[in-house]
Amino acid sequence: MKITPYRIKKGICYLRHYGPRAFWNRLLDKLEPEEVPYGPWFEQHKAGVQDLNAQSKREKTLSNRPLISIVVPCYCTPERYLMEMLDSVRQQSYSHWQLCLADATPSKVVQKLVEAYCSKWEESRIKYCHLEENQGIAANTNAGIALAEGEWIGLLDHDDLLAPEALYEIVALLNRKPEVQVIYSDEDQVEARRGVLEHTNPHFKPDFSLDLLRSNNYITHFFCVNRRVLEQVGGLQTEFDGAQDYDFILRCTEVATEIGHVPKILYHWRVHSGSTSDNPMSKRYAYEAGQRALEEHLKRVGQPGTVSQLVHFGFYRVKYPVSGNPLVSILIPNKDQSDTLRRCIQSLERASWSNYEVIIVENNSNEPETFQYYKELCREQQEGAIYARGNLAGGQPVMVVVWEDGFNYSAINNFGASFAKGEYLVLLNNDIEILTTDWLEELLGNCQRPEVGIAGARLYYPDNTVQHAGIVMGIDGIAANMFPGLRRGQEGYFHKAAIQLNYSAVTAACLMVPTEIYQQVGGMEEKLAVAFNDVDFCLRVGKEGYLVVYDPFVEAYHYESKSRGKEDTKEKVRRFEQEIEFIRTRWIEVLKEGDPYYNPNFSLKRCNYALKPQK
């Protein structure tokens, strides 16, 4: 990164905003070397001349060739930016488009440039209107929408660029999935350096993720909407200027029957000193407008929640309140390790939520200290499956039940769940130490949402590096935790380790699920005794239509060793291979099609959102 006076000034502003520690962590994230440099990757993967010519030919064979109206609000657009934007639309491989320019520039400069451009290229697909006054970006965009005749409307900023294959890829998706009513693509940033546009900072996005959208307007560009949806929600709203696109996207995705995503870089967001892409601090009002847009979204969908801005500009936290006073049953499988279990229980006793019970599932312990600790916890000794009962210091019931068979994580949890009285179950490893006092309220707030089936936590190793921040299918052939080894305080790719979003799975070392849903899917799969049972459980809950939420605001230490025992005996290797084969057989379609919450351009060998290596 080249050091310039502008960047020094910007750095000082960030230091004041974030404070020294957060600023340092942000700097480490920024300076993290690219494992696969994006510039060469983009050059290799962008559509070439032959690709574009082939698309132009295939366009004629498509059964659905909708008119796409691209709406651009203009205001004092620099000539170079205007010409490059116009070229990017004119050079589309898909021909059935219309460009609608609503210009609020006080002078006639932009108008004359557009007229000359249309004359030069004999271009009749460009519609221009001059606005009498600048009413703000939302109203100006609405004026452009009023010019639009297309069945689909796409939004483009006056200083940004479309990739030449952008419209073709949108229409190709519509031909594959005609039910789609809203579409977005991946994007990157471009900056002119020595007369050449340099591509940087790619944003490769997942398929639609409600919780990610409530954390950040990750959709942004290139956004296209069917006219029927547009007419249903109305145009852009002036009271959200600065975050008018965020508000519009929220309203469109609320009503769309199907939301499509093209996992390709189709939009180039221009970087310059006045743009939000380069200097987020240039438009502080926009983030306040984004907060209000989220608050209005929650009201419209009838979801109580409190929205706050995170330290990173444009990122938000929605805290969902708990309704009522539900009982939570915490299930803890245990064998020996009395000190480990004691630490876990002590962390539970610091919880601010008091209405919970603890069910410890004893599994063939041998150490006398373990049974001595059980006696400390449970004064009332019993016989049979229930070994002992008691109460924690806060009065919460605690029970030790005995699973006499060999270790089977799934069967042990199912057995423990059979004793649970709570409306919600927490699956918790005995080597977890909860760090967040309001962790149960946090997980409950998510699990009480009707669309959510599971909520999981952010876990650290004892050396304060990440152990778990969500699970992605397909990595290493089956599945893997995200961001292992990331330093605590760092946030990773687009802050994904530190914001709430959806994943296909989270670890059962610490997760919450409504008891009703646990029973609905038949609990944990007992054929998966050790590995991938949490992955399978989450996928089955997801298959029932529920979301799996990664909640980074619940933090805990997971004292699982980084060098935990290997599958080094014939029996262990055989069992592990059988469990891998079980997952591959049951979830072959997911593994073939790819995890919807993970962009196909990312590596399946790395767990940090690194790009796939170049071919």
Coordinates of C-alpha atoms in Angstrom, one line a residue:
M1 CA 0.0 0.0 0.0
K2 CA 1.5 3.3 -1.1
I3 CA 1.7 5.9 1.8
T4 CA 0.2 9.3 0.8
P5 CA -0.7 12.4 2.8
Y6 CA -4.4 11.5 2.2
R7 CA -3.9 8.0 3.6
I8 CA -2.0 9.3 6.6
K9 CA -4.8 11.8 7.3
K10 CA -7.4 9.0 6.9
G11 CA -5.4 6.7 9.2
I12 CA -5.3 9.4 11.9
C13 CA -9.1 9.7 11.7
Y14 CA -9.5 5.9 12.0
L15 CA -7.2 5.8 15.0
R16 CA -9.4 8.4 16.8
H17 CA -12.5 6.5 15.9
Y18 CA -11.4 2.9 16.7
G19 CA -8.9 3.5 19.5
P20 CA -5.4 2.0 19.5
R21 CA -6.3 -1.7 20.1
A22 CA -9.1 -1.9 17.6
F23 CA -7.2 0.2 15.1
W24 CA -4.2 -2.2 15.3
N25 CA -6.5 -5.2 14.8
R26 CA -8.0 -3.5 11.8
L27 CA -4.6 -2.7 10.4
L28 CA -3.6 -6.3 10.8
D29 CA -6.7 -7.4 8.9
K30 CA -5.8 -4.9 6.1
L31 CA -2.2 -5.9 5.9
E32 CA -3.0 -9.7 5.8
P33 CA -1.3 -10.8 2.6
E34 CA -3.5 -12.2 -0.2
E35 CA -2.9 -15.9 -0.5
V36 CA -4.1 -15.6 -4.1
P37 CA -3.5 -12.0 -5.4
Y38 CA -6.8 -10.7 -6.7
G39 CA -5.5 -8.6 -9.6
P40 CA -4.1 -11.5 -11.7
W41 CA -7.0 -13.7 -10.5
F42 CA -9.5 -11.1 -11.9
E43 CA -7.6 -10.9 -15.2
Q44 CA -7.8 -14.6 -15.6
H45 CA -11.5 -15.0 -14.7
K46 CA -13.0 -12.0 -16.4
A47 CA -15.0 -12.5 -19.6
G48 CA -12.8 -12.3 -22.7
V49 CA -13.7 -11.2 -26.2
Q50 CA -14.5 -14.8 -27.2
D51 CA -16.7 -15.2 -24.1
L52 CA -18.6 -12.0 -24.9
N53 CA -19.1 -12.9 -28.5
A54 CA -20.5 -16.3 -27.5
Q55 CA -22.9 -14.6 -25.1
S56 CA -24.1 -12.3 -27.8
K57 CA -24.9 -15.3 -30.0
R58 CA -26.5 -17.3 -27.2
E59 CA -28.7 -14.3 -26.3
K60 CA -30.8 -14.9 -29.4
T61 CA -31.6 -18.5 -28.3
L62 CA -32.8 -17.5 -24.8
S63 CA -36.5 -18.1 -24.2
N64 CA -36.7 -15.1 -21.9
R65 CA -35.1 -11.9 -23.1
P66 CA -36.5 -9.2 -20.8
L67 CA -35.8 -5.5 -21.3
I68 CA -33.5 -4.4 -18.4
S69 CA -33.7 -0.7 -17.6
I70 CA -30.5 0.5 -15.9
V71 CA -31.2 3.6 -13.7
V72 CA -28.4 6.1 -13.0
P73 CA -28.9 9.3 -11.0
C74 CA -26.3 11.9 -12.1
Y75 CA -25.0 14.9 -10.3
C76 CA -22.0 16.9 -11.5
T77 CA -20.5 13.7 -12.8
P78 CA -16.8 14.2 -14.0
E79 CA -16.6 13.7 -17.7
R80 CA -14.1 10.8 -17.5
Y81 CA -16.3 8.9 -15.0
L82 CA -19.4 9.6 -17.1
M83 CA -17.9 8.4 -20.3
E84 CA -16.5 5.2 -18.7
M85 CA -19.9 4.4 -17.2
L86 CA -21.7 4.9 -20.5
D87 CA -19.1 2.7 -22.2
S88 CA -19.6 0.0 -19.7
V89 CA -23.3 -0.2 -20.5
R90 CA -23.0 0.2 -24.2
Q91 CA -20.5 -2.6 -24.4
Q92 CA -22.8 -5.2 -22.7
S93 CA -22.9 -8.6 -24.4
Y94 CA -26.7 -8.6 -23.8
S95 CA -28.4 -6.1 -26.1
H96 CA -31.9 -5.7 -24.8
W97 CA -31.2 -2.9 -22.3
Q98 CA -32.2 0.7 -21.7
L99 CA -30.1 3.3 -19.8
C100 CA -32.2 5.9 -17.9
L101 CA -30.2 8.9 -16.7
A102 CA -31.8 11.4 -14.3
D103 CA -29.4 14.4 -14.1
A104 CA -29.7 17.0 -11.3
T105 CA -26.5 18.9 -12.4
P106 CA -27.4 22.6 -12.3
S107 CA -25.6 23.3 -15.6
K108 CA -26.1 21.6 -19.0
V109 CA -22.6 20.0 -19.0
V110 CA -23.7 16.4 -18.4
Q111 CA -26.6 16.8 -20.8
K112 CA -24.4 18.0 -23.6
L113 CA -21.9 15.1 -23.0
V114 CA -24.7 12.6 -23.1
E115 CA -26.2 14.0 -26.3
A116 CA -22.8 14.0 -28.0
Y117 CA -22.2 10.4 -26.9
C118 CA -25.5 9.2 -28.2
S119 CA -24.9 11.0 -31.5
K120 CA -21.4 9.6 -31.8
W121 CA -22.5 6.0 -31.3
E122 CA -26.0 6.3 -32.8
E123 CA -27.3 5.0 -29.5
S124 CA -31.1 5.1 -29.1
R125 CA -31.3 3.0 -26.0
I126 CA -30.2 5.9 -23.7
K127 CA -33.0 8.0 -22.2
Y128 CA -32.0 11.3 -20.5
C129 CA -34.0 13.8 -18.4
H130 CA -32.7 16.9 -16.7
L131 CA -34.1 17.6 -13.2
E132 CA -34.9 21.1 -12.3
E133 CA -33.3 20.7 -8.9
N134 CA -31.3 18.3 -6.9
Q135 CA -33.7 16.5 -4.6
G136 CA -31.3 14.0 -3.2
I137 CA -30.2 10.6 -4.5
A138 CA -33.4 8.8 -3.6
A139 CA -35.7 11.3 -5.4
N140 CA -33.3 11.6 -8.3
T141 CA -33.2 7.8 -8.7
N142 CA -37.0 7.7 -8.6
A143 CA -37.0 10.2 -11.5
G144 CA -34.8 7.7 -13.4
I145 CA -37.1 4.9 -12.6
A146 CA -40.0 6.9 -14.0
L147 CA -38.2 6.8 -17.3
A148 CA -37.8 3.0 -17.2
E149 CA -39.8 0.8 -19.5
G150 CA -38.1 -2.5 -18.7
E151 CA -39.5 -5.6 -16.9
W152 CA -36.4 -5.5 -14.8
I153 CA -34.7 -2.5 -13.2
G154 CA -31.0 -2.4 -12.3
L155 CA -29.3 0.3 -10.2
L156 CA -26.0 1.8 -11.2
D157 CA -24.1 4.8 -9.7
H158 CA -22.9 7.5 -12.0
D159 CA -19.2 6.9 -11.3
D160 CA -19.2 3.1 -11.3
L161 CA -18.9 0.4 -14.0
L162 CA -20.7 -2.7 -15.1
A163 CA -18.7 -5.7 -16.3
P164 CA -19.5 -6.3 -20.0
E165 CA -21.1 -9.6 -19.2
A166 CA -23.2 -8.3 -16.3
L167 CA -26.6 -8.2 -18.0
Y168 CA -26.1 -11.4 -19.8
E169 CA -25.4 -13.2 -16.5
I170 CA -28.5 -11.7 -14.9
V171 CA -30.7 -12.9 -17.8
A172 CA -29.0 -16.3 -17.9
L173 CA -30.0 -16.8 -14.2
L174 CA -33.6 -15.7 -15.0
N175 CA -33.7 -18.4 -17.7
R176 CA -32.5 -21.0 -15.3
K177 CA -34.7 -19.8 -12.4
P178 CA -37.8 -17.9 -13.8
E179 CA -39.3 -17.6 -10.3
V180 CA -36.5 -15.2 -9.2
Q181 CA -37.7 -11.6 -8.5
V182 CA -34.6 -10.0 -7.1
I183 CA -31.0 -10.6 -8.2
Y184 CA -27.6 -9.4 -7.0
S185 CA -24.0 -10.1 -7.9
D186 CA -20.5 -10.0 -6.5
E187 CA -18.5 -6.8 -6.9
D188 CA -15.0 -5.3 -6.5
Q189 CA -13.5 -1.8 -6.4
V190 CA -11.6 0.0 -9.2
E191 CA -9.1 2.8 -8.9
A192 CA -7.3 4.7 -11.6
R193 CA -3.6 4.3 -11.2
R194 CA -1.2 5.6 -13.9
G195 CA -4.1 5.7 -16.3
V196 CA -5.1 2.1 -15.8
L197 CA -8.1 0.8 -13.7
E198 CA -6.8 -1.4 -11.0
H199 CA -9.2 -4.0 -9.5
T200 CA -9.0 -4.5 -5.8
N201 CA -11.0 -5.6 -2.7
P202 CA -13.4 -8.2 -4.2
H203 CA -16.6 -8.8 -2.3
F204 CA -17.6 -12.4 -3.0
K205 CA -21.0 -12.9 -1.4
P206 CA -23.1 -15.8 -0.2
D207 CA -26.5 -16.6 -1.5
F208 CA -29.2 -14.8 0.4
S209 CA -28.5 -14.5 4.1
L210 CA -31.1 -12.7 6.2
D211 CA -28.9 -12.3 9.2
L212 CA -26.0 -11.1 7.2
L213 CA -28.2 -8.5 5.5
R214 CA -29.3 -7.3 9.0
S215 CA -25.7 -6.9 9.9
N216 CA -24.5 -5.1 6.8
N217 CA -25.8 -4.2 3.3
Y218 CA -23.7 -6.9 1.8
I219 CA -25.9 -7.0 -1.3
T220 CA -25.3 -3.4 -2.5
H221 CA -24.3 -3.9 -6.1
F222 CA -25.2 -5.0 -8.7
F223 CA -28.9 -5.0 -7.7
C224 CA -31.7 -5.8 -10.1
V225 CA -35.4 -6.0 -9.2
N226 CA -38.5 -7.2 -11.1
R227 CA -40.9 -4.4 -11.9
R228 CA -43.8 -6.2 -10.0
V229 CA -41.7 -6.1 -6.8
L230 CA -40.7 -2.5 -7.4
E231 CA -44.3 -1.5 -7.8
Q232 CA -45.3 -3.4 -4.7
V233 CA -42.7 -1.8 -2.4
G234 CA -42.6 1.6 -4.1
G235 CA -39.5 3.5 -5.1
L236 CA -36.6 4.7 -3.0
Q237 CA -37.4 6.8 0.1
T238 CA -35.8 10.2 0.6
E239 CA -35.7 9.9 4.4
F240 CA -33.1 7.2 4.0
D241 CA -30.7 9.2 1.7
G242 CA -27.2 7.9 2.2
A243 CA -28.6 4.4 2.9
Q244 CA -31.5 4.6 0.4
D245 CA -30.3 1.4 -1.4
Y246 CA -30.1 -0.5 1.9
D247 CA -33.7 0.5 2.7
F248 CA -34.8 -0.4 -0.8
I249 CA -33.0 -3.8 -0.8
L250 CA -34.6 -4.6 2.6
R251 CA -38.1 -3.8 1.3
C252 CA -37.6 -5.8 -1.9
T253 CA -36.2 -8.9 -0.2
E254 CA -39.0 -8.9 2.3
V255 CA -41.6 -9.5 -0.5
A256 CA -39.7 -11.3 -3.2
T257 CA -40.7 -14.9 -3.7
E258 CA -37.2 -15.9 -4.7
I259 CA -33.8 -14.1 -4.4
G260 CA -31.1 -14.9 -6.9
H261 CA -27.4 -14.4 -6.7
V262 CA -24.8 -14.5 -9.5
P263 CA -21.5 -15.4 -7.9
K264 CA -19.4 -13.4 -10.3
I265 CA -17.8 -9.9 -10.3
L266 CA -20.3 -8.0 -12.4
Y267 CA -20.0 -4.5 -10.8
H268 CA -17.0 -2.3 -10.3
W269 CA -17.3 0.3 -7.5
R270 CA -15.0 3.2 -8.2
V271 CA -12.7 4.4 -5.4
H272 CA -11.8 8.0 -5.0
S273 CA -11.3 10.3 -2.0
G274 CA -14.9 11.4 -1.8
S275 CA -16.5 7.9 -2.3
T276 CA -17.8 5.8 0.6
S277 CA -15.8 2.9 -0.8
D278 CA -12.5 4.6 -0.1
N279 CA -13.4 6.7 2.9
P280 CA -16.4 5.5 5.0
M281 CA -16.0 8.4 7.3
S282 CA -16.9 10.8 4.5
K283 CA -20.6 9.9 5.0
R284 CA -21.3 9.4 8.6
Y285 CA -25.0 10.3 8.1
A286 CA -25.3 7.3 5.8
Y287 CA -24.7 4.9 8.6
E288 CA -27.3 6.5 10.8
A289 CA -29.7 6.2 7.9
G290 CA -28.8 2.6 7.6
Q291 CA -29.6 2.0 11.3
R292 CA -33.0 3.6 10.8
A293 CA -33.6 1.5 7.7
L294 CA -33.0 -1.6 9.7
E295 CA -35.3 -0.5 12.5
E296 CA -38.1 0.2 10.0
H297 CA -37.4 -3.2 8.4
L298 CA -37.9 -5.0 11.8
K299 CA -41.1 -3.1 12.3
R300 CA -42.5 -4.1 8.9
V301 CA -41.8 -7.8 9.5
G302 CA -43.1 -7.7 13.1
Q303 CA -39.7 -8.6 14.6
P304 CA -38.8 -6.8 17.9
G305 CA -35.2 -5.9 18.1
T306 CA -32.8 -3.1 19.0
V307 CA -30.4 -2.0 16.3
S308 CA -27.0 -0.5 17.2
Q309 CA -24.0 0.5 15.0
L310 CA -20.8 -1.5 15.4
V311 CA -17.4 0.2 15.4
H312 CA -16.9 -0.6 11.8
F313 CA -18.8 1.8 9.6
G314 CA -21.9 0.3 7.9
F315 CA -22.0 -2.7 10.2
Y316 CA -24.8 -3.3 12.7
R317 CA -25.9 -5.4 15.5
V318 CA -29.6 -6.5 16.0
K319 CA -30.2 -7.6 19.5
Y320 CA -33.4 -9.6 19.8
P321 CA -35.3 -9.4 23.1
V322 CA -36.5 -12.6 24.9
S323 CA -40.2 -13.1 25.2
G324 CA -41.4 -14.5 28.5
N325 CA -39.2 -16.5 30.9
P326 CA -38.6 -19.9 29.2
L327 CA -36.7 -22.7 30.9
V328 CA -33.4 -23.6 29.2
S329 CA -32.0 -27.1 29.6
I330 CA -28.2 -27.3 29.3
L331 CA -26.9 -30.7 28.4
I332 CA -23.3 -31.5 29.2
P333 CA -21.7 -34.9 28.4
N334 CA -18.9 -35.7 30.8
K335 CA -16.3 -38.3 31.5
D336 CA -13.8 -37.6 34.3
Q337 CA -12.0 -34.2 33.9
S338 CA -13.6 -32.9 37.1
D339 CA -11.6 -29.6 37.0
T340 CA -12.7 -29.0 33.5
L341 CA -16.3 -29.6 34.3
R342 CA -16.1 -27.4 37.4
R343 CA -14.8 -24.5 35.3
C344 CA -17.6 -25.0 32.9
I345 CA -20.3 -25.0 35.6
Q346 CA -18.8 -22.0 37.3
S347 CA -19.0 -20.1 34.1
L348 CA -22.7 -21.0 33.8
E349 CA -23.3 -19.7 37.3
R350 CA -22.2 -16.2 36.1
A351 CA -25.0 -16.1 33.6
S352 CA -27.5 -13.2 34.0
W353 CA -30.3 -15.5 32.8
S354 CA -31.5 -17.5 35.8
N355 CA -34.1 -19.8 34.5
Y356 CA -32.1 -22.8 33.4
E357 CA -31.4 -26.4 34.4
V358 CA -28.2 -28.4 34.0
I359 CA -28.2 -32.0 32.9
I360 CA -24.8 -33.7 33.2
V361 CA -24.6 -37.0 31.3
E362 CA -22.1 -39.2 33.0
N363 CA -20.3 -41.5 30.7
N364 CA -18.1 -44.2 32.3
S365 CA -15.9 -42.0 34.5
N366 CA -13.1 -43.7 36.5
E367 CA -11.6 -40.9 38.5
P368 CA -12.8 -40.6 42.2
E369 CA -12.5 -36.8 41.9
T370 CA -15.3 -36.8 39.3
F371 CA -17.8 -38.5 41.6
Q372 CA -16.7 -36.3 44.5
Y373 CA -17.6 -33.2 42.4
Y374 CA -20.9 -34.8 41.5
K375 CA -21.6 -35.0 45.3
E376 CA -20.7 -31.3 45.7
L377 CA -23.2 -30.4 43.0
C378 CA -25.9 -32.8 44.0
R379 CA -26.7 -33.5 47.6
E380 CA -29.5 -35.9 46.8
Q381 CA -28.1 -39.2 45.6
Q382 CA -30.3 -41.6 43.6
E383 CA -30.2 -44.9 41.9
G384 CA -30.7 -45.9 38.3
A385 CA -30.4 -43.6 35.3
I386 CA -30.6 -40.5 37.5
Y387 CA -27.4 -40.6 39.6
A388 CA -28.0 -37.5 41.6
R389 CA -30.0 -34.2 41.9
G390 CA -29.2 -30.9 43.4
N391 CA -29.2 -27.1 42.9
L392 CA -26.5 -24.7 41.9
A393 CA -25.7 -21.6 44.1
G394 CA -28.4 -19.6 42.3
G395 CA -31.0 -22.3 42.9
Q396 CA -31.0 -23.7 39.3
P397 CA -31.7 -27.5 39.2
V398 CA -28.7 -29.7 38.3
M399 CA -29.0 -33.4 37.6
V400 CA -26.4 -36.2 36.8
V401 CA -27.8 -38.9 34.6
V402 CA -25.8 -42.1 33.7
W403 CA -25.2 -43.3 30.1
E404 CA -23.6 -46.7 30.6
D405 CA -22.8 -47.5 27.0
G406 CA -19.6 -46.5 25.2
F407 CA -18.9 -43.0 23.9
N408 CA -21.4 -41.8 21.3
Y409 CA -21.8 -38.1 21.3
S410 CA -25.1 -38.1 19.5
A411 CA -26.7 -40.9 21.7
I412 CA -25.5 -39.2 24.9
N413 CA -27.1 -35.9 24.0
N414 CA -30.3 -37.6 22.9
F415 CA -30.3 -39.5 26.2
G416 CA -29.7 -36.2 28.2
A417 CA -32.5 -34.5 26.2
S418 CA -35.0 -37.1 27.3
F419 CA -34.7 -35.8 30.9
A420 CA -34.9 -32.1 29.9
K421 CA -37.9 -30.0 30.9
G422 CA -36.9 -26.8 29.1
E423 CA -38.4 -25.2 26.0
Y424 CA -34.9 -24.8 24.7
L425 CA -31.9 -27.1 24.7
V426 CA -28.3 -26.0 24.9
L427 CA -25.7 -28.6 23.8
L428 CA -22.5 -27.8 25.6
N429 CA -19.2 -29.5 25.8
N430 CA -17.7 -29.9 29.3
D431 CA -14.5 -28.1 28.2
I432 CA -16.3 -24.9 27.4
E433 CA -16.0 -21.8 29.6
I434 CA -18.6 -19.2 28.8
L435 CA -17.2 -15.6 28.7
T436 CA -20.5 -13.7 28.0
T437 CA -22.8 -13.2 31.0
D438 CA -25.9 -12.6 28.9
W439 CA -25.2 -15.5 26.6
L440 CA -28.5 -17.3 27.2
E441 CA -30.5 -14.2 26.5
E442 CA -28.5 -13.7 23.3
L443 CA -29.1 -17.2 22.1
L444 CA -32.8 -17.2 23.2
G445 CA -33.4 -13.9 21.4
N446 CA -32.3 -15.6 18.2
C447 CA -34.0 -19.0 18.8
Q448 CA -37.4 -17.4 19.5
R449 CA -37.4 -15.9 16.0
P450 CA -39.8 -18.2 14.0
E451 CA -37.4 -18.6 11.1
V452 CA -34.4 -19.7 13.3
G453 CA -33.7 -23.3 14.3
I454 CA -30.2 -23.1 15.8
A455 CA -27.9 -20.5 17.2
G456 CA -24.2 -21.0 17.8
A457 CA -21.3 -19.1 19.4
R458 CA -17.8 -17.8 18.7
L459 CA -15.3 -20.0 20.4
Y460 CA -11.6 -19.4 21.2
Y461 CA -8.7 -21.6 22.0
P462 CA -7.0 -20.8 25.3
D463 CA -4.3 -18.8 23.4
N464 CA -7.1 -16.3 22.3
T465 CA -7.2 -17.5 18.7
V466 CA -10.5 -18.5 17.1
Q467 CA -11.5 -22.2 17.2
H468 CA -15.0 -21.8 15.7
A469 CA -16.8 -19.0 13.9
G470 CA -19.3 -21.0 11.8
I471 CA -19.0 -24.1 9.7
V472 CA -18.8 -24.3 5.9
M473 CA -19.7 -27.4 3.9
G474 CA -17.3 -28.8 1.3
I475 CA -14.0 -27.6 2.8
D476 CA -11.5 -30.4 3.2
G477 CA -14.1 -32.7 1.4
I478 CA -16.8 -32.5 4.1
A479 CA -16.9 -29.5 6.4
A480 CA -14.6 -27.3 8.5
N481 CA -14.8 -24.5 11.1
M482 CA -14.1 -21.0 9.8
F483 CA -11.2 -18.7 10.9
P484 CA -9.3 -21.1 13.0
G485 CA -6.2 -19.4 14.4
L486 CA -7.5 -15.8 13.8
R487 CA -6.4 -13.6 16.6
R488 CA -9.1 -12.5 19.0
G489 CA -10.0 -9.0 18.1
Q490 CA -9.3 -9.5 14.4
E491 CA -12.5 -9.9 12.4
G492 CA -11.5 -11.5 9.1
Y493 CA -13.0 -11.2 5.6
F494 CA -15.6 -8.4 5.6
H495 CA -15.7 -8.7 9.5
K496 CA -17.4 -12.1 9.2
A497 CA -15.9 -13.5 12.4
A498 CA -17.5 -10.6 14.3
I499 CA -21.0 -10.1 12.8
Q500 CA -24.1 -12.2 13.0
L501 CA -24.8 -14.2 9.8
N502 CA -26.1 -17.5 8.6
Y503 CA -24.1 -20.6 8.0
S504 CA -25.1 -24.1 7.0
A505 CA -23.8 -25.4 10.4
V506 CA -22.3 -24.4 13.8
T507 CA -20.5 -26.6 16.3
A508 CA -22.5 -28.5 18.9
A509 CA -19.8 -27.6 21.4
C510 CA -22.1 -24.7 22.2
L511 CA -25.4 -24.3 20.5
M512 CA -29.0 -23.7 21.3
V513 CA -32.1 -25.2 19.6
P514 CA -35.8 -25.1 20.5
T515 CA -36.7 -28.5 22.1
E516 CA -39.6 -28.8 19.7
I517 CA -37.3 -28.5 16.7
Y518 CA -34.8 -31.0 18.2
Q519 CA -37.6 -33.5 18.5
Q520 CA -39.0 -32.6 15.1
V521 CA -35.8 -33.7 13.4
G522 CA -35.3 -36.7 15.7
G523 CA -32.4 -35.4 17.7
M524 CA -28.8 -36.1 16.9
E525 CA -27.9 -38.9 14.4
E526 CA -26.6 -41.8 16.5
K527 CA -24.9 -43.4 13.5
L528 CA -22.4 -40.5 13.8
A529 CA -20.8 -41.2 17.2
V530 CA -17.9 -38.8 17.1
A531 CA -17.5 -36.7 13.9
F532 CA -19.8 -34.5 11.9
N533 CA -22.9 -35.2 14.1
D534 CA -23.3 -31.4 14.6
V535 CA -23.0 -30.8 10.8
D536 CA -25.6 -33.4 10.1
F537 CA -27.9 -32.1 12.8
C538 CA -27.7 -28.5 11.5
L539 CA -28.3 -29.6 7.9
R540 CA -31.4 -31.5 8.9
V541 CA -32.7 -28.5 10.8
G542 CA -31.9 -26.3 7.7
K543 CA -33.7 -28.8 5.5
E544 CA -36.8 -28.2 7.5
G545 CA -36.7 -24.6 6.5
Y546 CA -35.0 -23.1 9.6
L547 CA -32.0 -20.8 9.6
V548 CA -28.8 -21.6 11.4
V549 CA -27.4 -18.5 13.1
Y550 CA -23.8 -17.8 14.0
D551 CA -23.9 -15.3 16.9
P552 CA -20.4 -13.8 17.6
F553 CA -21.7 -11.9 20.6
V554 CA -21.7 -15.1 22.5
E555 CA -18.1 -15.9 23.3
A556 CA -16.5 -18.8 25.1
Y557 CA -13.2 -20.6 25.5
H558 CA -13.1 -24.1 24.1
Y559 CA -10.3 -25.9 25.9
E560 CA -10.1 -28.5 23.1
S561 CA -6.4 -29.1 22.4
K562 CA -5.2 -27.8 19.0
S563 CA -3.2 -31.1 18.9
R564 CA -6.1 -33.3 19.9
G565 CA -5.7 -37.1 19.5
K566 CA -5.4 -38.3 15.9
E567 CA -7.5 -41.1 14.4
D568 CA -4.4 -43.3 14.8
T569 CA -5.9 -46.8 15.5
K570 CA -7.5 -49.1 13.0
E571 CA -10.8 -48.9 14.9
K572 CA -10.7 -45.1 15.0
V573 CA -9.7 -44.8 11.3
R574 CA -12.5 -47.2 10.3
R575 CA -15.1 -45.4 12.3
F576 CA -14.0 -42.0 11.0
E577 CA -14.1 -43.2 7.4
Q578 CA -17.6 -44.6 8.0
E579 CA -18.8 -41.3 9.3
I580 CA -17.3 -39.5 6.3
E581 CA -19.0 -41.8 4.0
F582 CA -22.3 -41.4 5.9
I583 CA -22.2 -37.6 5.4
R584 CA -21.1 -37.9 1.8
T585 CA -24.0 -40.2 1.1
R586 CA -26.7 -38.3 3.0
W587 CA -25.6 -34.8 1.9
I588 CA -24.2 -35.5 -1.6
E589 CA -26.3 -32.8 -3.2
V590 CA -25.1 -30.1 -0.8
L591 CA -21.5 -31.2 -1.4
K592 CA -22.0 -31.3 -5.2
E593 CA -23.8 -28.0 -5.5
G594 CA -21.7 -26.1 -2.9
D595 CA -22.6 -24.5 0.4
P596 CA -25.1 -21.7 -0.3
Y597 CA -23.6 -19.5 2.4
Y598 CA -20.1 -19.8 0.9
N599 CA -19.1 -18.3 -2.5
P600 CA -17.9 -20.8 -5.0
N601 CA -14.9 -18.6 -5.8
F602 CA -13.5 -19.3 -2.4
S603 CA -11.0 -22.0 -1.6
L604 CA -12.1 -25.4 -0.3
K605 CA -8.7 -26.0 1.2
R606 CA -8.5 -22.8 3.4
C607 CA -10.9 -21.7 6.1
N608 CA -10.4 -17.9 5.9
Y609 CA -12.3 -16.9 2.7
A610 CA -9.2 -17.1 0.6
L611 CA -9.7 -17.2 -3.2
K612 CA -9.4 -20.5 -5.1
P613 CA -6.0 -20.7 -6.7
Q614 CA -5.7 -19.7 -10.3
K615 CA -6.1 -22.5 -12.8

